[in-house]
């Protein structure tokens, strides 16, 4: 801890007289707009100031989110980010200075906001979201994401939804997800198993721009075609065992040289280092104002969910700022066959000396799920796969094996069935 | 709607049962398990194999076309599915060096649904059908092997001869190909 960290005290939030006056206006009295069950008073204020909220991502959206939340009365904020500060971030990620280049975003952002907003505690974690387990995520009341990758979003969505146990309301964590692409953005609320989740809307996500293979191979017309030719075809030919890393300047330089030569051959102009990196990493230019708008909407929803003082949005707000300005809020529908939230979570108890076949019989006898041809896998093992044929043959011997040889007590098993649109997450408990 | 504060108040004493951390099943894995579990009626021209049956993200497909230019050949592909499936398509490579207008000498395949036309509603089965179709109807308009495409366009008889010769390990224009008849 550095010496110039703000002094913390438990009553820190009250240190500055009147600082929460405006916020308290909404928390001290009921009103026609308050949500059902809203109870104004000290308890809700205390709750706002003490609940733990997690911000995932300390980039363009993350900087805005941390600032907004700290100024709205959230005082126990955690932030995760795996990146370090790059000089190109400084134009919009306003918690960073030139002297911070190379340092972890989460740590610099946390220190900056703590210094600027006395009494707020921000706990940074410099690393990947996948480093943390359920116990970590379970400590938060609300999780806000300001991420730029589909993969990271899918991971956190699945993690938070599968950890929700209906018998333990404490495990219910609303996710507020913000995203921007240039002048467009969206914010949305995901209530595990109650509203549409990220996976439900996977087909709405803009996919990375790709070009037909034959175009990049034979008839390039754009600088992007030359770069893709270098990154998709030539890289694999030259370095069959090396994974292309968009953050490695040497890799980008190699692609740039290859792509430039090809561009020259086809009289194409515009291949640059920035474009090469942009194509490889699928970078969409970020606009500071879009980040501010989307983050503000997310922080707003966090405040409403935390205090219940007004109705939260239901459940998706799209913001379009390139053609004039337009926003539209609608209810995104939950998908019944969503692999993450559409499935059913069940618990099964079985004597571990019984066989996998016994477990399958037990499952097929259950009237509430109606399985006919189940396939079963744990996170790492194919227990029994009904198809394709080679997998069926390879896993058939497992049917006669004892449960304890195949899994551990409390292990999660995914059950799918051709006749069932949904999947089932089964927790297997041993009886003995 | 929900009242998050009241949820908190209900909290029972004593957190979690602890226990060892188990690997989590990802959404990609669930979706893939569903896709694969439904492949129980493969056409007789296709066989799938899994070098490691526990690893469903990596597998091989063998296609034995029963008609067309490529009848009699046995064509092998590797599928690599990543954790961003089905947002991203599987990566498919032909493991043999073959003479085909839409497959280059490194095994890259020009099939629209493997790149620009991929959608999350598509699945492994759709890709397999697409690959099989390439052997029934090689397409001279989307060339990866430009020379082969040119021959197909200008002289189908010669193309047929080239295919037959290369499938047995022969060469065309100084390039020798893999024997795909075994
Ligand atoms: Zn869902």
PDB file of C-alpha atoms and ligand atoms in Angstrom, chain A residues 157 161 190 195-201 333-335 337-343, ligand 1:
ATOM      1  CA  UNK A 157     -22.455 -15.316 -18.266  1.00  0.00           C
ATOM      2  CA  UNK A 161     -25.846 -18.461 -14.320  1.00  0.00           C
ATOM      3  CA  UNK A 190     -29.322 -10.419 -17.228  1.00  0.00           C
ATOM      4  CA  UNK A 195     -34.472 -13.128 -18.222  1.00  0.00           C
ATOM      5  CA  UNK A 196     -32.622 -13.736 -21.477  1.00  0.00           C
ATOM      6  CA  UNK A 197     -28.923 -14.383 -20.964  1.00  0.00           C
ATOM      7  CA  UNK A 198     -25.957 -13.531 -23.138  1.00  0.00           C
ATOM      8  CA  UNK A 199     -25.982 -16.977 -24.714  1.00  0.00           C
ATOM      9  CA  UNK A 200     -29.696 -16.637 -25.602  1.00  0.00           C
ATOM     10  CA  UNK A 201     -28.751 -13.780 -27.902  1.00  0.00           C
ATOM     11  CA  UNK A 333     -36.739 -13.099 -24.986  1.00  0.00           C
ATOM     12  CA  UNK A 334     -35.225 -15.991 -23.150  1.00  0.00           C
ATOM     13  CA  UNK A 335     -34.472 -18.895 -25.471  1.00  0.00           C
ATOM     14  CA  UNK A 337     -33.169 -24.215 -25.751  1.00  0.00           C
ATOM     15  CA  UNK A 338     -30.366 -21.932 -24.554  1.00  0.00           C
ATOM     16  CA  UNK A 339     -27.442 -24.155 -23.535  1.00  0.00           C
ATOM     17  CA  UNK A 340     -26.743 -21.955 -20.519  1.00  0.00           C
ATOM     18  CA  UNK A 341     -30.014 -20.748 -19.013  1.00  0.00           C
ATOM     19  CA  UNK A 342     -32.558 -22.823 -20.932  1.00  0.00           C
ATOM     20  CA  UNK A 343     -31.387 -26.013 -19.358  1.00  0.00           C
TER      21      UNK A 343
HETATM   22 ZN1  LIG C   1     -29.746 -18.120 -22.072  1.00  0.00          ZN
END
